[in-house]
XYZ file of C-alpha atoms in Angstrom:
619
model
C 34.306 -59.839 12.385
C 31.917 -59.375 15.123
C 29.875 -56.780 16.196
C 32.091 -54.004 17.698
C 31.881 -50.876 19.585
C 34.715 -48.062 18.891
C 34.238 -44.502 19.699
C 35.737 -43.094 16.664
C 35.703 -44.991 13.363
C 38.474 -44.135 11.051
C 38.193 -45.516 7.097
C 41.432 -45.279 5.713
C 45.223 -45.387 7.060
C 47.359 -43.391 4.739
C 48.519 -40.685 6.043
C 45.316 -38.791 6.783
C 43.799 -41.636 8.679
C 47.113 -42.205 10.580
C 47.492 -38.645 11.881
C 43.508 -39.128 12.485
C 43.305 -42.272 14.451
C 46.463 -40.991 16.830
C 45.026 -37.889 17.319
C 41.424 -39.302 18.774
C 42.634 -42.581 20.540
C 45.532 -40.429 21.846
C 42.824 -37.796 23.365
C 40.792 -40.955 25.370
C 38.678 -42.089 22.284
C 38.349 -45.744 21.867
C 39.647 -45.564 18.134
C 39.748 -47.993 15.455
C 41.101 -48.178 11.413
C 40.113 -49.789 9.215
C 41.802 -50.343 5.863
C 41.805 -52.436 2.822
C 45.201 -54.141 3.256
C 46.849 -53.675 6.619
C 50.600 -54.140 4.836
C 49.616 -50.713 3.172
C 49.596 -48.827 6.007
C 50.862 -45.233 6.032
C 52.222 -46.561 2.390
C 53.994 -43.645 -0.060
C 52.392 -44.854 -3.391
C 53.622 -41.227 -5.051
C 56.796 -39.822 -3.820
C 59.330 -41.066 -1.558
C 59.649 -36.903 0.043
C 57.897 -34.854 2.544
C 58.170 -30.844 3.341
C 59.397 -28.040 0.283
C 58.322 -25.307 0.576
C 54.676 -24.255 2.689
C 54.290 -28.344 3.198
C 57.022 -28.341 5.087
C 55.878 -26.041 7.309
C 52.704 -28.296 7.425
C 54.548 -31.068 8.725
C 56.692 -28.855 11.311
C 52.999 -27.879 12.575
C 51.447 -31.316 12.407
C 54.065 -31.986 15.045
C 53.429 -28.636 16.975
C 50.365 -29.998 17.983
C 51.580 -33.632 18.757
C 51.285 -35.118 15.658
C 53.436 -38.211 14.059
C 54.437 -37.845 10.701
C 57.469 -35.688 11.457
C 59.069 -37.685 14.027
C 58.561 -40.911 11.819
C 60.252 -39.343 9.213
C 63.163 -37.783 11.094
C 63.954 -41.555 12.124
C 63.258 -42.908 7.980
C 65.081 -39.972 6.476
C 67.177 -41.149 3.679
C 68.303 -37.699 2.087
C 67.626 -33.982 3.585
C 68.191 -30.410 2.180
C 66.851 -27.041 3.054
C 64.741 -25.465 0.358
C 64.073 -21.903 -0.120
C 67.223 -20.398 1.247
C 67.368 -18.033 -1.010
C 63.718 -16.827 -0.822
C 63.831 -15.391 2.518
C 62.698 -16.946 5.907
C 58.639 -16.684 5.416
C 59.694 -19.545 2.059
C 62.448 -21.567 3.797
C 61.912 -25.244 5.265
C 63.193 -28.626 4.909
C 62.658 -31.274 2.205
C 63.360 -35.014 3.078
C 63.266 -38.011 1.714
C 62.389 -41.020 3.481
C 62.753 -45.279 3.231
C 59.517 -46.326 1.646
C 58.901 -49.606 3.575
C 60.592 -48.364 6.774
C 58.197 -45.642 6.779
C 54.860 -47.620 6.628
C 55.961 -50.473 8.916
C 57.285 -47.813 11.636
C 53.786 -46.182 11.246
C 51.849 -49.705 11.721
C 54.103 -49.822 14.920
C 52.780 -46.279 16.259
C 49.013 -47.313 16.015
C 49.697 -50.574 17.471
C 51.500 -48.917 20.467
C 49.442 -46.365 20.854
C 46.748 -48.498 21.189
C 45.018 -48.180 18.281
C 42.440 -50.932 17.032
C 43.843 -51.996 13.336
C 41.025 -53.841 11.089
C 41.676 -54.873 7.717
C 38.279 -54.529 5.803
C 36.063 -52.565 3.057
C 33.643 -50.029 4.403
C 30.766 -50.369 2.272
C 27.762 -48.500 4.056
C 27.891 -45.555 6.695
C 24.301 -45.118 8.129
C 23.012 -42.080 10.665
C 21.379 -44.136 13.375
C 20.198 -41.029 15.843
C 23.373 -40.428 17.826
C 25.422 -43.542 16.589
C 26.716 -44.220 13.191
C 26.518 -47.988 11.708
C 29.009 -48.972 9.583
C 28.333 -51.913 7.464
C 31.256 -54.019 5.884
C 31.739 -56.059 2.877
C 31.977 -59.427 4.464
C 28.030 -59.017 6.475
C 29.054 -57.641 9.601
C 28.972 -53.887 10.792
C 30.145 -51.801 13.862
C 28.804 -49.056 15.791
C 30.438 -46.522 16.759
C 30.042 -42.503 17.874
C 31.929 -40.596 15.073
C 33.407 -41.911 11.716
C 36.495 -40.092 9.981
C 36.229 -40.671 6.129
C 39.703 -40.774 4.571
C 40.088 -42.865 1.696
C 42.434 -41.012 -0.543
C 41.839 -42.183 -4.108
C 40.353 -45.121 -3.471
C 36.658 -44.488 -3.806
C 36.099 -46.131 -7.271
C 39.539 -45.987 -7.997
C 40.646 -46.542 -11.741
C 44.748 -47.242 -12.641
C 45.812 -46.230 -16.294
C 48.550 -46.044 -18.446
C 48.055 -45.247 -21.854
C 44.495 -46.951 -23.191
C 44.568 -49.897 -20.372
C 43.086 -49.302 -17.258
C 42.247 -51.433 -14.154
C 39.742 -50.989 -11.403
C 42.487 -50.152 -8.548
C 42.646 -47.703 -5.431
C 46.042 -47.465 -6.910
C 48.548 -49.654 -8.075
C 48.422 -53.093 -7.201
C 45.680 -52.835 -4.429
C 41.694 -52.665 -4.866
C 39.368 -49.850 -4.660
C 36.659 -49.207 -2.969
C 33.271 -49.784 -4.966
C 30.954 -49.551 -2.375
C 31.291 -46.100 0.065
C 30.782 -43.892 -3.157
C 27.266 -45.027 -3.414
C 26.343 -44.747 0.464
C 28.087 -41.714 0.337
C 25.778 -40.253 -2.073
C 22.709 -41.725 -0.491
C 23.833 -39.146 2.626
C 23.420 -36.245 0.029
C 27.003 -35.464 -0.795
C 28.011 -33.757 -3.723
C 30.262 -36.248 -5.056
C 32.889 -35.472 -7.781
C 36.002 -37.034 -10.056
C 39.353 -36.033 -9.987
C 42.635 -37.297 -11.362
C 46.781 -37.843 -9.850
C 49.443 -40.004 -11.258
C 52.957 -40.818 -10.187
C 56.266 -41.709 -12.183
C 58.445 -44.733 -13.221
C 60.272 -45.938 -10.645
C 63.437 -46.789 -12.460
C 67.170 -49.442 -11.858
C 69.487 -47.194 -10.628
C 72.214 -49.573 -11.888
C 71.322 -48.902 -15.282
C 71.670 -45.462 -14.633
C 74.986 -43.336 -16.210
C 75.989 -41.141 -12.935
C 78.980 -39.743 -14.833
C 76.307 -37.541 -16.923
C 73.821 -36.478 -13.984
C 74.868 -33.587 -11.243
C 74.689 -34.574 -7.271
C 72.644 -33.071 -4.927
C 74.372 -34.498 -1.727
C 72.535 -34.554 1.836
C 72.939 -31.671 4.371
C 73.620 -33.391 7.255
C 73.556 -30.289 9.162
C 69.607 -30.102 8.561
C 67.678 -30.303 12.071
C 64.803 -32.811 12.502
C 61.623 -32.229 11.049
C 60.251 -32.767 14.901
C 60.516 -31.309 18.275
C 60.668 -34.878 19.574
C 64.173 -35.008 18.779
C 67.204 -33.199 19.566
C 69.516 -34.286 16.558
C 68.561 -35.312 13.507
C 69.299 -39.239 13.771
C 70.993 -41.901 11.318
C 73.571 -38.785 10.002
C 75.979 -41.542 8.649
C 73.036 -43.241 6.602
C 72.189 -40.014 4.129
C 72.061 -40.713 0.359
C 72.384 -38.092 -2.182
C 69.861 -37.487 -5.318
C 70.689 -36.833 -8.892
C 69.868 -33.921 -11.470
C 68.986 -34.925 -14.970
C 66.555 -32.688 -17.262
C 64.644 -33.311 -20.377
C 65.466 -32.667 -23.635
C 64.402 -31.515 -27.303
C 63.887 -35.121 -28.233
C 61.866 -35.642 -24.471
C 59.055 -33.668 -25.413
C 59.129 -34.374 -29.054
C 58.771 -37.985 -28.420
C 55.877 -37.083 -25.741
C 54.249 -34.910 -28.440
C 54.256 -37.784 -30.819
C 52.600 -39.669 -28.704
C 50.251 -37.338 -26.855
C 47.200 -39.080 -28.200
C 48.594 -42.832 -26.423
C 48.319 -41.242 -23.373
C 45.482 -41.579 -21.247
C 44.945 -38.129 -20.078
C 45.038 -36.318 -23.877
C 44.017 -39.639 -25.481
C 40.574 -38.637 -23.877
C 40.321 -41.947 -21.259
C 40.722 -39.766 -18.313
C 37.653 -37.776 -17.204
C 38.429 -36.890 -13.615
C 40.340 -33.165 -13.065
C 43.864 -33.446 -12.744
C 46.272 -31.100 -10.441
C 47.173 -27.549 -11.755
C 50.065 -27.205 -9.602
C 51.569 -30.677 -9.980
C 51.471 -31.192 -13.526
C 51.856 -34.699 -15.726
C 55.247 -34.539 -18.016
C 52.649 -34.509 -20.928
C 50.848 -31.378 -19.663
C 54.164 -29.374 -19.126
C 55.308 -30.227 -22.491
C 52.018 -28.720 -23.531
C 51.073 -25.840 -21.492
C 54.752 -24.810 -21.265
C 55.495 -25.040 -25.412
C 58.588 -22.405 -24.991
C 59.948 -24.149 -22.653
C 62.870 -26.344 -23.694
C 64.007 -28.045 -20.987
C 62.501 -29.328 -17.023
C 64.614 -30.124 -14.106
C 64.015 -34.253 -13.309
C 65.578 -36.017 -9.933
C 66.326 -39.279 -9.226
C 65.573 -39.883 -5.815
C 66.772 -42.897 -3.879
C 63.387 -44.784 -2.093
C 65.845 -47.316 0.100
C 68.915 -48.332 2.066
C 69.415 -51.316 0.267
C 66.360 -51.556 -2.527
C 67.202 -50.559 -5.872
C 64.288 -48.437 -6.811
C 64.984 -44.460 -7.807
C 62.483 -42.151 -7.901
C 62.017 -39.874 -11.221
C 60.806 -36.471 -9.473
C 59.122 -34.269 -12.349
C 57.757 -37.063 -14.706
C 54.158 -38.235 -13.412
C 52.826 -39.325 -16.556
C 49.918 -41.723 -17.844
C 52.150 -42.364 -21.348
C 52.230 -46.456 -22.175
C 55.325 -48.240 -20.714
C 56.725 -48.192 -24.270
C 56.505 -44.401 -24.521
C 57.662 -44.258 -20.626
C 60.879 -46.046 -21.785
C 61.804 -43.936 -24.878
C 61.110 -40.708 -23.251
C 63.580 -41.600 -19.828
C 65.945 -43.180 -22.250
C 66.217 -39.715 -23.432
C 67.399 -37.902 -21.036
C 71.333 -37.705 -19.671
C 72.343 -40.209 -17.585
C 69.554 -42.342 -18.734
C 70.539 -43.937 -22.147
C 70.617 -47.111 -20.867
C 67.295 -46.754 -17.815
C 65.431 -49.736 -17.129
C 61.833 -49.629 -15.929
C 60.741 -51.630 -12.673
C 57.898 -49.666 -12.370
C 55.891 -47.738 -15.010
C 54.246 -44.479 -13.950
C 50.642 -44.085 -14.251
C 47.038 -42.087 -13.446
C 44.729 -43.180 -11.191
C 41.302 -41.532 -11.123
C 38.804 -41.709 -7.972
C 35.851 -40.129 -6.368
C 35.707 -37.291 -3.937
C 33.474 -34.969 -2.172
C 33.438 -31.093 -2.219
C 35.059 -29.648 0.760
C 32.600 -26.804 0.944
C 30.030 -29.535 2.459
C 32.367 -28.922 5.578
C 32.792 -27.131 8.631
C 35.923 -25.338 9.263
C 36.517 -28.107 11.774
C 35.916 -30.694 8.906
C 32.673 -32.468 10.102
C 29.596 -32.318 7.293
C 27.524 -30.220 8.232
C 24.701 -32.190 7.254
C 25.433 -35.010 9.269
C 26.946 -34.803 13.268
C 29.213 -37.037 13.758
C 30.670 -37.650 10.340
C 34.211 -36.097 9.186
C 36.571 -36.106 6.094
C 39.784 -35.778 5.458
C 42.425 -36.041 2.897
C 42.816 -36.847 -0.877
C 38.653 -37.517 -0.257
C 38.236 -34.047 0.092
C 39.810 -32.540 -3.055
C 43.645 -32.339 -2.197
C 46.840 -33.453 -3.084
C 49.721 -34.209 -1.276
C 50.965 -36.505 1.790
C 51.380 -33.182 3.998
C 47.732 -32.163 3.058
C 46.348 -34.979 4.492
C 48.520 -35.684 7.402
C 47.078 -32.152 8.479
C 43.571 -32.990 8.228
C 43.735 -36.372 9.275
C 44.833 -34.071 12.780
C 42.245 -31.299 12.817
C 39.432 -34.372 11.915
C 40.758 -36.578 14.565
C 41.044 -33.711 17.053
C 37.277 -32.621 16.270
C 35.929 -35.972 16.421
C 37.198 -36.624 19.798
C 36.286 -33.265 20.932
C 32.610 -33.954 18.948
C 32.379 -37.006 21.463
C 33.682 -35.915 24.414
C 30.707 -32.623 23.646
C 33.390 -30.173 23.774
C 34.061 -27.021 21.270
C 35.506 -28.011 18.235
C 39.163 -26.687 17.505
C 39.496 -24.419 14.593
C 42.888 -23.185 13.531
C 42.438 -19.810 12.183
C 44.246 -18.353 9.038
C 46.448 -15.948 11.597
C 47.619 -19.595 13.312
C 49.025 -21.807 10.882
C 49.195 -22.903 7.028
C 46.971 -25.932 8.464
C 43.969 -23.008 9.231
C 45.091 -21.500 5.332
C 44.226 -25.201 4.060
C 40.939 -26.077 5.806
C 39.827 -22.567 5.257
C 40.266 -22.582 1.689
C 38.974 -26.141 1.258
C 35.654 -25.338 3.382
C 35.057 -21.517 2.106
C 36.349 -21.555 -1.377
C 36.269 -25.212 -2.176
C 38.045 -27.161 -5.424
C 37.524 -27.138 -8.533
C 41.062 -29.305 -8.886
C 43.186 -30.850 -6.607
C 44.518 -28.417 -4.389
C 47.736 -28.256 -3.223
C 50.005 -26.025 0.005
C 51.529 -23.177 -1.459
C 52.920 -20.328 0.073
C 51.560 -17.669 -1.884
C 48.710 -18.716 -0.105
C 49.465 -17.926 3.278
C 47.954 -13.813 3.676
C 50.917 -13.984 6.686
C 53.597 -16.216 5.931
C 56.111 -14.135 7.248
C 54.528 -14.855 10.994
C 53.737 -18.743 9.941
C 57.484 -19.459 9.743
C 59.114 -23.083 9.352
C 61.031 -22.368 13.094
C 58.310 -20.915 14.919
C 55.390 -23.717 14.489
C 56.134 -25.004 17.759
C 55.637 -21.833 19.431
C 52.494 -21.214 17.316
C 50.619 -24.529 17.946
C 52.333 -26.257 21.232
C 49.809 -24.401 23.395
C 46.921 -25.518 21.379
C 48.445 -29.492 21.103
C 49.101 -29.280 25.047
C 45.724 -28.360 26.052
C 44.025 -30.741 23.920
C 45.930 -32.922 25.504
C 48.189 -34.617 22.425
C 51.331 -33.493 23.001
C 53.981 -35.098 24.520
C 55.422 -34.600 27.882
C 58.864 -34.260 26.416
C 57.634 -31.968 23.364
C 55.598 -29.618 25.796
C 58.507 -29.511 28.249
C 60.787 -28.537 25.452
C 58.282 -25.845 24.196
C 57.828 -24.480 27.465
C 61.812 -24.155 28.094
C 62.272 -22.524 24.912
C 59.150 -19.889 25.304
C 61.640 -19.144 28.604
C 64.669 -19.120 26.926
C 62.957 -16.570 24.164
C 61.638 -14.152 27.195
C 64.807 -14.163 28.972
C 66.833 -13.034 25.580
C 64.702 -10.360 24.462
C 64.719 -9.677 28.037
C 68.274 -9.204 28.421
C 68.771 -7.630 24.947
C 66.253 -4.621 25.467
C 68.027 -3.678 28.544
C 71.673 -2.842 26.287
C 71.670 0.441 24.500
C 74.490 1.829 22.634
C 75.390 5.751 22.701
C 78.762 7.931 20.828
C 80.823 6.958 22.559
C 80.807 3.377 21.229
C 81.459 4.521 17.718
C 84.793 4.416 17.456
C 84.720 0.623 17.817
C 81.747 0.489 15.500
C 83.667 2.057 12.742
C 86.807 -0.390 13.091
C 83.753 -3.310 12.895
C 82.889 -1.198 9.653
C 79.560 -0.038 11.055
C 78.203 3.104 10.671
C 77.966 5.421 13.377
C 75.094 6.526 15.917
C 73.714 9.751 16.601
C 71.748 9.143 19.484
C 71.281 6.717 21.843
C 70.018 3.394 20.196
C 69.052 0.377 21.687
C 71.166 -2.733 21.156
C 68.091 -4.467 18.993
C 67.639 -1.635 16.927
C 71.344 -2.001 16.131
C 70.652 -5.651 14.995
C 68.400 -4.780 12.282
C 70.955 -3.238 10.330
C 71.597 -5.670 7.174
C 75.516 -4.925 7.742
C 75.975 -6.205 11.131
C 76.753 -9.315 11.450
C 76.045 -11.146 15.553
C 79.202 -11.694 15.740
C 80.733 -8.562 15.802
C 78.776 -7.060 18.671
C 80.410 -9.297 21.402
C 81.926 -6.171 22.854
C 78.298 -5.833 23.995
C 76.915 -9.292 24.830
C 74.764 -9.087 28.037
C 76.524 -11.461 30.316
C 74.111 -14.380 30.770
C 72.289 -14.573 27.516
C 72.683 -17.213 24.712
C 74.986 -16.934 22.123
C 73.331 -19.938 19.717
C 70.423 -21.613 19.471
C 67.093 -22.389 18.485
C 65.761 -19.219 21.242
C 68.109 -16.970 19.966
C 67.083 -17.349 16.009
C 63.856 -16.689 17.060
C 64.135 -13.512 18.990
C 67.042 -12.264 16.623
C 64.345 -13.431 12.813
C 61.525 -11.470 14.962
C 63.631 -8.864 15.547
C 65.153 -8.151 11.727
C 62.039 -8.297 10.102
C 60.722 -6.434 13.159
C 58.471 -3.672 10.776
C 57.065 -6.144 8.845
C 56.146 -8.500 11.551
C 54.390 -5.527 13.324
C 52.534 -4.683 9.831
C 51.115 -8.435 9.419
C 50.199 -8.334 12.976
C 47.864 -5.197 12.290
C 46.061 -6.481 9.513
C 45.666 -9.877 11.303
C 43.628 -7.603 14.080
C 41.065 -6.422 11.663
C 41.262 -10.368 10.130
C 40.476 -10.931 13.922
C 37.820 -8.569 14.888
C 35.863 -10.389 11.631
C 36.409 -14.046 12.594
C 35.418 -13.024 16.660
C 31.858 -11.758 14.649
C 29.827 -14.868 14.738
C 26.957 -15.878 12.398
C 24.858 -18.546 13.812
C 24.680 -21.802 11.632
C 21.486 -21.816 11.285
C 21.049 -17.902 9.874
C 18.406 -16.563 7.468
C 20.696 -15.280 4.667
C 17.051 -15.109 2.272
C 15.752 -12.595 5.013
C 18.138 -10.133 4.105
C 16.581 -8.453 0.815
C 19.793 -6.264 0.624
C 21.942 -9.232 -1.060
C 21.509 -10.089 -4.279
C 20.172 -14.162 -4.864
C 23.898 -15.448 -5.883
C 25.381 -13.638 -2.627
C 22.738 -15.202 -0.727
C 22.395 -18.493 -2.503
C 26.404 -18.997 -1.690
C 26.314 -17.759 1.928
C 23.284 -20.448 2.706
C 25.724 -23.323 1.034
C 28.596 -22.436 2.637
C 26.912 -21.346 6.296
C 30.128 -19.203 7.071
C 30.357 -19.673 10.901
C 32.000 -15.808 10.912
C 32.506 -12.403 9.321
C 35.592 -13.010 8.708
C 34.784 -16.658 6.833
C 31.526 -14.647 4.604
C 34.209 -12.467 3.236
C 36.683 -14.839 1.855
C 33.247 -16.927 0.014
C 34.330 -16.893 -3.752
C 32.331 -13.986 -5.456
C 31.426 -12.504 -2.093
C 31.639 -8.546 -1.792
C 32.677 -5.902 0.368
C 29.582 -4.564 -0.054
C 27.956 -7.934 0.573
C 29.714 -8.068 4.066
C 28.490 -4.464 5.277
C 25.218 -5.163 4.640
C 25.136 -8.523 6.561
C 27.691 -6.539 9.386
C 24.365 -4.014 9.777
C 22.233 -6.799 9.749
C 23.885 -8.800 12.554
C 24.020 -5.744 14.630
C 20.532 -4.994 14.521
C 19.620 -8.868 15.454
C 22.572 -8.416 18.380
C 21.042 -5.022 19.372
């Protein structure tokens, strides 16, 4: 390799780098990525699934800005359900599964259309050279370039293990990187170990489907993106199978608890809380007797399956009693064992909330580097680091998606402010206002922002813009109906209660008991009967109250965020916080109000003193 000028370096192209590169070379950046095997690009080394519930709605906004992973896996689907639907429209999304080597090779194809320059090399060295950043590779050579985005997943001294064996991988099969850990270090950066694993990947012919229950495809699912119109290759949807553990499961996982590498005391990195081994279920959940398992179907025409629920770090033998069982699996064979794979990572809360250190311009993370899990986790900060690098270059304001905006502002905010102590994962409960960060409305949430960065699509933004029409010309039409007595006698043969006064049409709507279709009688002539316009006006309008509530409290989140704390503020000057408050508010350098308050141990009466002490520097 020769010496080379890019203007945005990315290391790594799973799925973080991916959504990364795109983003910068796609907003005028001269963009290169560089990863250890080129074949391995955009791979799914874990699952064979994106979306469920909050990641879903991750992907649907990935998209809403002009992102990829959606609309690649809308064409790769193999197997599609909603998820949720009985939790309410602030839970509900779609889950899909998608071909694991169409997946990769479709997402080689984007970066090499898009323009994207593809290297296939270790990083060993970043250095700071005044405004440029060198970055030195393992073969000699090194490239200079403006900004570098860091996303190496688990890579960074990456360890494999099942049971007491253990191999010096990134993951399986492919080898880590031994050499960025150290340089990363040398820059100052708090550097820590954490833990994942995957499952057996399994024959599916030696599988009994007589004993397991089908979960077939909905077919009816829309796409993931706003790309599309109809969710493609219908006729090509698999199902997935329900098995479940058993009595003599998790005793033959407690018999061997001390085989495995996690309890068997070989693992020292932190593991996920929220995406448990098999072995840690069986022993944090002793009452329970039983877990759901699915066999998902990775292919077409490949015969690998999938066992969803059973990560596990338990030697192959182990692996093969414990499947064997379970129903449906008396007779299993193993292609693939499961196992753990421990790396290095850095503490998020070395980051800006538009994920650049902020001890070194110029240099971003995102991803599995920064303390998550998850392909949907990544994807999302592969955007917002791509996004801010360009914009970085290009000396523009950097974007920052806010809390009130999207789950992608709930996951950077929580990574930067609150940082990990494990790897974190999307989750709902997370979400202060999921009820306004629905699956259906990302696109009008984010479109704006993806269209004036300049990333999303003609097609997308002429579709957004048609719909944001569509949505003003049905709540138009709708608030000019209103409904009065005399109407009740064909409310009461629709078995609807009767008005009093006169009520508008919407308020009407709200009613749990009325059902759209009965209130043709009163249709405005003109207006949509179906759609993806109409669901939005008519979900806004039924959970109208609460909608109205969230939007209150998101004006005093607001007022906080739009109070601004300069990055380079005295927090030791104030002798009104105690040392910890002001030890933690000079690590994190909040950029806002709003930011200080949601620092872990910070308190309201932290925040009121440093409220009276920003006046008095602003007055």
């Amino acid at each position: 390799m020769k010496l080379t000028d890019f203007d945005v370096l990315v290391v790594g192209a799973g799925h973080a780098g991916c959504e990364a590169a795109l983003a910068s070379h796609r907003m005028g950046l001269h963009t290169a990525a560089v990863t250890l095997d080129i074949h391995r690009i955009g791979h799914l080394p874990c699952n064979c699934s994106f979306g469920g519930p909050a990641k879903g709605q991750l992907v649907r906004e990935i998209d809403a800005l002009g992102g990829q992973m959606a609309l690649n896996a809308d064409i790769c689907c193999t197997h599609v359900r909603h998820v949720g639907t009985s939790k309410g429209p602030a839970i509900q999304t779609l889950r899909v599964h998608v071909e694991t080597v169409l997946y990769p090779q479709l997402m080689r194809r984007t970066l090499d259309e898009a323009g994207v320059t593809v290297m296939q090399a270790e990083v060993l060295t970043l250095t700071s050279e005044e405004a440029y950043w060198r970055v030195g590779f393992a073969d000699g050579s090194t490239a200079l370039c403006g900004a570098v985005v860091v996303t190496s997943g688990t890579f960074l001294n990456g360890v494999t293990r099942i049971g007491d064996q253990s191999w010096e991988e990134g993951r399986s099969g492919e080898p880590p990187a031994r050499g960025l850990s150290n340089s990363l270090r040398q820059l100052d950066l708090n550097l820590g170990r954490f833990k994942t694993g995957t499952t057996a990947r399994i024959n599916k012919h030696s599988v009994d489907w007589d004993q397991l229950t089908v979960t077939p495809s909905e077919p009816d699912c829309p796409p993931f993106s706003n790309e599309l119109e109809t969710r493609p290759n219908i006729e090509k949807l698999l199902p997935c199978w329900l098995t479940r553990t058993t009595e003599r499961t998790h005793q033959i996982i407690r018999d061997n608890l001390t085989r495995s590498s996690l309890y068997g005391g070989f693992i020292t990195g932190v593991g996920p809380r929220y995406c448990p081994s098999i072995e840690d279920k069986i022993v944090r959940f002793p009452d329970k007797t039983t877990h759901p398992i699915f066999l998902e179907q990775e292919s077409w025409q490949r015969d690998e399956l999938y066992v969803q629920g059973a990560s596990t770090s338990l030697p192959a033998d182990v692996q093969l009693l414990m499947l064997q069982s379970m129903p449906g699996l008396a007779n299993v064979e193993i292609m693939k064992p499961g196992y753990a794979v421990e790396y290095d990572m850095i503490y998020p809360d070395q980051l800006t909330p538009y994920l650049q250190s902020k001890a070194h311009l110029g240099l971003f993370f995102a991803g599995q580097v920064n303390g998550t899990s998850g392909y949907e986790e990544a994807a999302a900060q592969g955007i917002v680091a791509g996004i801010n690098a360009a914009r970085y270059l290009q000396k523009e304001s950097p974007v920052v998606i806010t809390r009130q905006q999207a789950y992608i502002g709930v996951l950077v905010d929580d990574l930067v402010t609150k940082g990990v102590q494990d790897p974190y994962r999307m989750l709902t409960s997370r979400a202060e206002f999921r009820l306004s960060l629905r699956h259906d409305n990302a696109d009008m949430r984010l479109s704006e922002l993806g269209h004036k960065i300049g990333l999303l699509s003609a097609h997308r933004t002429e579709k957004w813009q048609r719909k944001l029409q569509q949505v003003q010309l049905i709540k138009q039409l709708l608030q000019g109906v209103f409904l009065s007595g005399q109407d009740n006698p064909r409310l009461l043969e629709l078995g609807i209660a009767p008005l009093h006064d006169r009520t508008p049409f919407m308020e009407l709507l709200r009613r749990p008991e009325v059902e759209l279709s009965e209130l043709s009688d009163w249709w405005p002539d003109g207006c949509p009967t179906d759609g993806e316009a109409l669901d939005e006006v008519l979900l806004n309008n039924r959970y109208h109250g609460y909608i109205k509530m969230q939007q209150r409290q998101m004006k005093q989140h607001i007022r906080h965020e739009q109070m601004p704390i300069a990055e380079d503020f005295d927090y030791q000057a104030i002798p009104a916080l105690s040392y910890e408050t002001r030890e933690k508010l000079s690590r994190i350098r909040p950029l806002s109000v709003g930011q200080a308050s949601r620092v872990p141990g910070i308190r309201p009466s932290d925040i009121a003193v440093l409220m009276v002490w920003l006046k008095r520097q602003s007055g």
